[in-house]
Structure formats: structure tokens, C-alpha cells
Amino acid sequence: MLITLDDIFGQEAAVQVLRASLQQDRLPHGLIFAGPVGVGKATTASAVAAAFLCQREHVAIPCGQCKACEHLAHNKHPDLHVARRTLIRLADEDAKARDFSVQVVREYLIEPAGRTSVLGRGKVFVVEEAELMNSEAQNALLKTLEEPQGRTLLILLTDRPDALLPTIRSRCRMICFGPLSRQAVQRELERRNISPTDAAYAARFADGSLGLALRWVEDGVVPKARELESLVQNLVGGKRIAGLPAWLRDSAKAYADKQLERDGKASADQATREGVTLYLGILARLLRTRLWMEPDPGAKIALCDAIEAVVRAENYIDANVGIPLALLQLDSALERRLVGS
């Protein structure tokens, strides 16, 4: 399927800038698409690449008829390159790919950028999770950004532009992407045949990220979040939740199993920690919602203390403290602050 700028929704400002730049053939060599995960940066990069590589000149929307468009529609264009950190595993099967190595940048970006384009219209390189490039990788990219060979476009996708070196940022034009509205996320989920109930719930907690909402639906997070909301209602009502640490561990393991299905070489421990962090984030959000609704000052203080306890548990998980210990401490803190309040 050929993706165009007409397919992008909820990012009108970014699309307007890109459309004008394409029509005037005034795109810089480097672009940074900066914004939250799952709000359309990668899809927009595909749309820009399609227009840039189309054999009709100065178009914002590709013609859909030329050889380049045909290749793009089948994801086979020889001049469109996508660089991602996990490509390191093609060279080293045991590599953990925690960061974006200079080896990947050199092999999948710098070297092909120095070659002549196959179809003659130019070359496009899309760099996913650009903020994970280490300093060596980012420095290696500078010359290509500054003096690319021929008609070349580099698009760096990131949710943390501040993690890019100032020398990288200064050589690129930054295009900002914002979170989508809850209504837009819900509509798009329903358009993809997700039930209105699940769509509304996923959109509620996705912070304007369609990608995150889709992942939650696919990974079974939505029903687990509903379970957690019921547990929080009991907890705030003064009832002790029996087995909260076990519930969090089991839910995190189920989440991790889904990630390992996608990537069998991923770290099971890291995926489990991501799952724990995910559900702790939902827990904190549910508590904050109750805080906004709570009229009693004393209860508000107890909820604030509970939220702080959840944040502390998140910090423990991030610092590689043992998961059972971190969750037991959280359980004890929540019981003191809410059940005894």
C-alpha cells in the first residue's frame, strides 16, 4: 500500500510544513521527526519518502503510477532504507541491541548513502529510535548529514530529541509531532474493527498514542487494566488487595511473553521489567484520577502518598532492584496509606 500525506491524521501542522517543502523541492538533507511514540512519525516518514522518490518532480503526493511508486507500494524500493538498532543481530546473533551501534549506522546508512541511487531519483534513509544511537554512532553520521552524495534525505525518528547531539540537531530541521486526541485514537481503533468498549478504554490510557493503544489491544493489556481499575476501587475504598504483588508480577510476565513472541532474542528480564513499569504507570494514573475526584483533604493526602509510593517502585524497577522486593514494598506502602487512612 502506498502511503501519502493525505493518510496522516491529527498532525496538520507537520503535514502542512512537509507538503510545502516537497512541492517547492526545498527539503533539507536532514529531518528530525520529534514527538511521542505512536503518533504517526514513522507513517509520515513513509509518506515523505514516497513523494521524495516519486519520478514526478515537485509533488507532495506521489503519482501512484510510476515505477518508484510501484516499488514503494510493495515495500521493495531499492533506494528507501530503514535503519534500526536490531539490525546488529544480522552480524551478531547474540547481540542485545540495547543501543544503536556505530556498526549499524556505518553498514546500513553511511555506506549506502555514499552509493549512487538505483532508480536515479535519490535515496531516503529513515532512522528509527534515533535517540538510542550512541555518541560514536551519532558522530559517525555527521559527515553524511552535512555532505550527502547526490539527492539524499535522512529522517531521524525520536521521542527524545534532547538525546541527540547538538551537532546532529543543528544539521537537521526539526518537525514536531504532538499527541493525538483521545477521540481521534478511539475512532481509528474502531475503524480497525476493535470494539467500541476496548477502543474507548485503550484511548483513555494511551496518552494520545495510536501505536501504544494498538499495542495494548494486541498484547491483552486492556482487560488487565480493567482488572487493575477494580482493584484500585477496592483499595481506595479501604479494602486490602490480597495478592497485589503477585497480580503485578503475573500481568507483567504475560506482557513479557507477548514481547518475546515478537522478538525471541529479547531479554525476558527486561521485558518483564517493562511490563511491571507499564502496570505501575496505569496504577499511578488511576490513583491520580481518584485524587482529582476526592473532596476530602485527608484522603487527598493519602492518595498523594500512595502515588509517591508507586513512583518510588517505578524507580526501583528502573534501577534493577529485584521485582519481588520492589512490589512487596509497594504493597506495604499502599496498605499503610490507603487501607489505614
Coordinates of C-alpha atoms in Angstrom, one line a residue:
M1 CA 0.0 0.0 0.0
L2 CA 1.3 3.4 -1.0
I3 CA 1.1 5.8 2.0
T4 CA 0.8 9.5 1.3
L5 CA 0.5 12.7 3.4
D6 CA -3.3 12.6 2.8
D7 CA -3.3 9.5 5.0
I8 CA -1.8 11.3 8.0
F9 CA -4.4 12.5 10.6
G10 CA -4.0 14.6 13.7
Q11 CA -0.7 16.2 12.6
E12 CA -1.9 19.0 10.5
A13 CA 0.9 21.4 11.3
A14 CA 3.7 18.9 10.5
V15 CA 1.9 17.8 7.3
Q16 CA 1.5 21.4 6.1
V17 CA 5.2 22.2 6.5
L18 CA 6.3 19.0 4.8
R19 CA 3.8 19.4 2.0
A20 CA 5.0 22.9 1.2
S21 CA 8.7 21.8 1.3
L22 CA 8.1 18.9 -1.1
Q23 CA 6.1 21.0 -3.6
Q24 CA 8.9 23.6 -3.6
D25 CA 11.6 20.9 -3.6
R26 CA 13.2 22.6 -0.5
L27 CA 13.6 19.7 1.9
P28 CA 16.8 19.9 3.8
H29 CA 19.2 16.9 3.8
G30 CA 18.2 16.0 7.3
L31 CA 14.9 16.0 9.1
I32 CA 14.1 15.1 12.8
F33 CA 10.6 13.9 13.4
A34 CA 10.2 14.5 17.2
G35 CA 7.2 13.5 19.2
P36 CA 5.7 10.8 21.4
V37 CA 5.8 7.2 20.4
G38 CA 3.0 6.0 18.2
V39 CA 1.6 9.3 16.9
G40 CA 2.4 8.9 13.2
K41 CA 6.1 9.8 12.8
A42 CA 7.1 6.6 11.0
T43 CA 3.9 6.7 8.8
T44 CA 4.7 10.3 7.9
A45 CA 8.3 9.4 7.1
S46 CA 6.9 6.7 4.7
A47 CA 4.7 9.3 3.1
V48 CA 7.5 11.8 2.7
A49 CA 9.8 9.1 1.2
A50 CA 7.1 8.2 -1.3
A51 CA 6.8 11.8 -2.5
F52 CA 10.5 12.4 -2.5
L53 CA 11.2 9.3 -4.6
C54 CA 8.3 9.6 -7.0
Q55 CA 9.5 10.1 -10.5
R56 CA 7.2 13.1 -10.9
E57 CA 9.1 16.2 -9.6
H58 CA 7.9 18.7 -7.0
V59 CA 5.0 16.7 -5.7
A60 CA 3.7 16.3 -2.2
I61 CA 1.5 13.4 -3.1
P62 CA 3.2 10.6 -5.2
C63 CA 1.6 9.8 -8.6
G64 CA 1.0 6.1 -7.7
Q65 CA 1.7 5.1 -11.3
C66 CA 5.5 5.3 -11.9
K67 CA 8.0 2.5 -11.3
A68 CA 9.1 4.1 -8.0
C69 CA 5.5 4.2 -6.7
E70 CA 5.0 0.6 -7.7
H71 CA 8.1 -0.4 -5.7
L72 CA 7.0 1.6 -2.7
A73 CA 3.5 0.2 -2.7
H74 CA 5.1 -3.3 -2.4
N75 CA 7.8 -2.2 0.2
K76 CA 10.6 -3.0 -2.3
H77 CA 12.0 0.3 -3.3
P78 CA 15.9 -0.1 -3.6
D79 CA 16.5 3.5 -2.6
L80 CA 14.5 3.5 0.6
H81 CA 16.5 2.3 3.6
V82 CA 15.3 1.9 7.2
A83 CA 17.9 1.7 9.9
R84 CA 17.0 0.3 13.3
R85 CA 19.1 -0.8 16.3
T86 CA 18.1 -4.5 16.0
L87 CA 20.0 -4.8 12.7
I88 CA 23.1 -5.5 14.7
R89 CA 21.7 -9.1 15.1
L90 CA 22.3 -9.8 11.4
A91 CA 26.0 -9.5 12.2
D92 CA 25.9 -10.9 15.7
E93 CA 23.0 -13.2 16.7
D94 CA 23.8 -12.8 20.4
A95 CA 23.8 -9.0 20.4
K96 CA 21.3 -7.5 22.9
A97 CA 20.7 -4.4 20.7
R98 CA 20.1 -2.2 23.8
D99 CA 21.6 0.8 22.0
F100 CA 22.0 1.8 18.3
S101 CA 25.6 0.9 17.5
V102 CA 28.0 2.6 15.1
Q103 CA 28.3 -0.7 13.2
V104 CA 24.7 -0.5 12.2
V105 CA 25.0 3.2 11.2
R106 CA 28.0 2.5 9.1
E107 CA 26.7 -0.6 7.3
Y108 CA 23.1 0.4 6.8
L109 CA 23.3 4.2 6.4
I110 CA 26.7 5.7 5.8
E111 CA 27.9 3.1 3.2
P112 CA 24.6 3.0 1.1
A113 CA 24.4 6.8 1.4
G114 CA 27.7 7.0 -0.5
R115 CA 26.5 5.0 -3.4
T116 CA 24.5 6.1 -6.4
S117 CA 20.8 5.7 -6.2
V118 CA 19.4 2.7 -8.1
L119 CA 16.4 4.4 -9.8
G120 CA 18.1 7.7 -10.1
R121 CA 15.6 9.9 -8.2
G122 CA 17.5 9.9 -4.9
K123 CA 17.9 8.0 -1.7
V124 CA 15.9 8.1 1.6
F125 CA 17.1 6.8 5.0
V126 CA 14.7 6.5 7.9
V127 CA 16.4 6.0 11.3
E128 CA 14.1 4.5 14.0
E129 CA 14.7 5.3 17.7
A130 CA 17.4 7.7 16.7
E131 CA 17.8 8.8 20.3
L132 CA 19.4 5.4 21.0
M133 CA 22.3 6.0 18.8
N134 CA 25.4 6.1 21.0
S135 CA 27.8 9.0 20.7
E136 CA 30.1 7.2 18.4
A137 CA 27.2 6.4 16.0
Q138 CA 25.9 9.9 16.1
N139 CA 29.4 11.4 15.4
A140 CA 29.9 9.0 12.5
L141 CA 26.7 10.2 10.9
L142 CA 27.7 13.9 10.9
K143 CA 29.6 13.9 7.6
T144 CA 26.7 12.2 5.8
L145 CA 24.3 14.7 7.2
E146 CA 26.5 17.6 6.2
E147 CA 27.6 16.4 2.7
P148 CA 25.4 13.6 1.4
Q149 CA 26.2 12.2 -2.0
G150 CA 23.5 13.1 -4.6
R151 CA 19.9 13.8 -3.8
T152 CA 19.6 12.3 -0.3
L153 CA 17.1 12.6 2.6
L154 CA 17.7 11.4 6.1
I155 CA 14.8 11.3 8.5
L156 CA 15.5 10.6 12.2
L157 CA 12.6 9.5 14.3
T158 CA 12.7 10.1 18.0
D159 CA 10.6 10.7 21.1
R160 CA 13.6 12.3 22.9
P161 CA 15.3 14.9 20.6
D162 CA 17.3 16.2 23.5
A163 CA 19.2 12.8 23.4
L164 CA 20.6 13.7 20.0
L165 CA 23.9 15.6 20.0
P166 CA 23.7 19.3 19.3
T167 CA 25.8 18.8 16.2
I168 CA 23.1 16.4 14.9
R169 CA 20.2 18.7 15.7
S170 CA 22.0 21.7 14.1
R171 CA 22.2 19.9 10.8
C172 CA 18.6 18.9 10.6
R173 CA 15.2 20.6 10.5
M174 CA 13.0 19.5 13.4
I175 CA 9.4 18.7 12.7
C176 CA 7.3 18.4 15.9
F177 CA 4.5 15.8 16.3
G178 CA 2.0 16.1 19.1
P179 CA -0.2 13.6 20.9
L180 CA -3.4 12.7 19.1
S181 CA -6.8 13.5 20.7
R182 CA -8.5 10.7 22.6
Q183 CA -11.4 10.9 20.2
A184 CA -9.0 10.5 17.2
V185 CA -7.4 7.5 18.7
Q186 CA -10.7 5.9 19.5
R187 CA -12.1 6.5 16.0
E188 CA -9.0 4.9 14.4
L189 CA -9.2 1.9 16.7
E190 CA -12.8 1.4 15.8
R191 CA -12.0 1.8 12.2
R192 CA -9.7 -1.2 12.6
N193 CA -12.6 -3.3 13.9
I194 CA -11.7 -3.0 17.6
S195 CA -14.8 -3.0 19.8
P196 CA -16.0 0.4 20.9
T197 CA -15.6 -0.6 24.5
D198 CA -11.9 -1.7 24.1
A199 CA -11.2 1.2 21.8
A200 CA -12.5 3.7 24.4
Y201 CA -10.5 2.1 27.2
A202 CA -7.3 1.9 25.2
A203 CA -7.6 5.5 24.0
R204 CA -8.2 6.7 27.6
F205 CA -4.8 5.5 28.8
A206 CA -2.7 5.8 25.6
D207 CA -1.8 9.4 26.1
G208 CA -2.6 10.3 22.5
S209 CA -0.6 7.5 21.0
L210 CA -2.4 5.3 18.5
G211 CA 0.6 3.0 18.3
L212 CA 0.5 2.4 22.1
A213 CA -3.2 1.9 22.0
L214 CA -2.9 -0.7 19.3
R215 CA -0.1 -2.5 21.1
W216 CA -2.2 -2.6 24.3
V217 CA -5.1 -4.2 22.4
E218 CA -2.8 -6.7 20.7
D219 CA -1.0 -7.6 23.9
G220 CA -4.0 -8.0 26.2
V221 CA -3.2 -5.0 28.3
V222 CA -6.8 -3.6 28.1
P223 CA -8.5 -6.3 30.1
K224 CA -5.7 -6.3 32.6
A225 CA -6.1 -2.5 33.0
R226 CA -9.8 -3.0 33.7
E227 CA -8.9 -5.6 36.4
L228 CA -6.4 -3.1 37.9
E229 CA -9.0 -0.4 38.0
S230 CA -11.4 -2.7 40.0
L231 CA -8.5 -3.4 42.4
V232 CA -7.8 0.3 42.9
Q233 CA -11.5 0.9 43.6
N234 CA -11.3 -1.6 46.4
L235 CA -8.0 -0.2 47.7
V236 CA -9.3 3.4 47.8
G237 CA -12.4 2.1 49.5
G238 CA -10.3 0.9 52.4
K239 CA -10.2 -2.8 51.4
R240 CA -6.8 -4.5 51.4
I241 CA -5.9 -6.1 48.0
A242 CA -4.8 -9.6 48.6
G243 CA -2.0 -10.6 46.3
L244 CA -1.4 -7.3 44.5
P245 CA 2.4 -8.1 44.1
A246 CA 1.5 -11.4 42.6
W247 CA -1.1 -9.8 40.3
L248 CA 1.5 -7.3 39.0
R249 CA 4.2 -10.0 38.5
D250 CA 1.8 -12.3 36.6
S251 CA 0.5 -9.5 34.5
A252 CA 4.0 -8.3 33.7
K253 CA 5.0 -11.8 32.8
A254 CA 2.1 -12.1 30.4
Y255 CA 3.2 -8.9 28.8
A256 CA 6.8 -10.1 28.6
D257 CA 5.7 -13.3 26.9
K258 CA 4.0 -11.3 24.1
Q259 CA 7.2 -9.3 23.6
L260 CA 9.3 -12.5 23.4
E261 CA 6.8 -13.8 20.8
R262 CA 7.7 -10.8 18.6
D263 CA 11.4 -11.0 19.3
G264 CA 12.8 -14.3 20.6
K265 CA 16.2 -12.7 21.3
A266 CA 14.8 -10.0 23.6
S267 CA 15.7 -10.2 27.3
A268 CA 13.0 -11.9 29.3
D269 CA 14.0 -9.9 32.4
Q270 CA 14.0 -6.6 30.6
A271 CA 10.6 -7.3 29.0
T272 CA 9.2 -8.3 32.4
R273 CA 10.5 -5.0 33.9
E274 CA 8.9 -3.1 31.1
G275 CA 5.6 -4.9 31.9
V276 CA 5.9 -4.0 35.6
T277 CA 6.6 -0.4 34.7
L278 CA 3.6 -0.4 32.3
Y279 CA 1.2 -1.5 35.0
L280 CA 2.7 0.7 37.7
G281 CA 2.1 3.6 35.3
I282 CA -1.5 2.6 34.9
L283 CA -1.8 2.3 38.7
A284 CA -0.4 5.8 39.2
R285 CA -2.8 7.2 36.6
L286 CA -5.8 5.6 38.2
L287 CA -4.8 6.9 41.6
R288 CA -4.3 10.4 40.1
T289 CA -7.8 10.2 38.7
R290 CA -9.2 9.4 42.1
L291 CA -7.2 12.2 43.6
W292 CA -8.8 14.8 41.3
M293 CA -12.3 13.4 42.3
E294 CA -11.6 13.2 46.0
P295 CA -13.2 16.0 48.1
D296 CA -11.8 15.1 51.5
P297 CA -8.4 16.7 52.3
G298 CA -7.2 13.8 54.4
A299 CA -8.0 11.3 51.7
K300 CA -6.2 13.5 49.2
I301 CA -3.0 13.4 51.3
A302 CA -3.3 9.6 51.5
L303 CA -3.7 9.4 47.7
C304 CA -0.7 11.7 47.1
D305 CA 1.4 9.4 49.4
A306 CA 0.2 6.4 47.5
I307 CA 1.2 7.9 44.2
E308 CA 4.6 8.7 45.6
A309 CA 5.0 5.0 46.6
V310 CA 4.1 3.9 43.1
V311 CA 6.7 6.3 41.6
R312 CA 9.3 5.0 44.1
A313 CA 8.6 1.4 42.9
E314 CA 9.0 2.5 39.3
N315 CA 12.4 4.0 40.2
Y316 CA 13.4 0.7 41.9
I317 CA 12.5 -1.3 38.9
D318 CA 14.4 1.1 36.6
A319 CA 17.4 0.8 39.0
N320 CA 17.3 -3.1 38.6
V321 CA 16.1 -3.7 42.2
G322 CA 14.6 -7.2 42.4
I323 CA 11.0 -7.1 41.2
P324 CA 9.5 -9.1 44.2
L325 CA 11.2 -6.8 46.7
A326 CA 10.1 -3.6 44.9
L327 CA 6.5 -4.9 44.7
L328 CA 6.3 -6.0 48.3
Q329 CA 7.5 -2.6 49.5
L330 CA 4.8 -1.0 47.3
D331 CA 2.1 -3.3 48.7
S332 CA 3.1 -2.4 52.2
A333 CA 3.2 1.3 51.5
L334 CA -0.3 1.3 49.8
E335 CA -1.8 -0.6 52.7
R336 CA -0.4 1.9 55.2
R337 CA -1.5 4.9 53.3
L338 CA -4.9 3.8 51.9
V339 CA -6.3 0.9 53.8
G340 CA -5.3 2.5 57.1
S341 CA -6.4 6.0 56.1

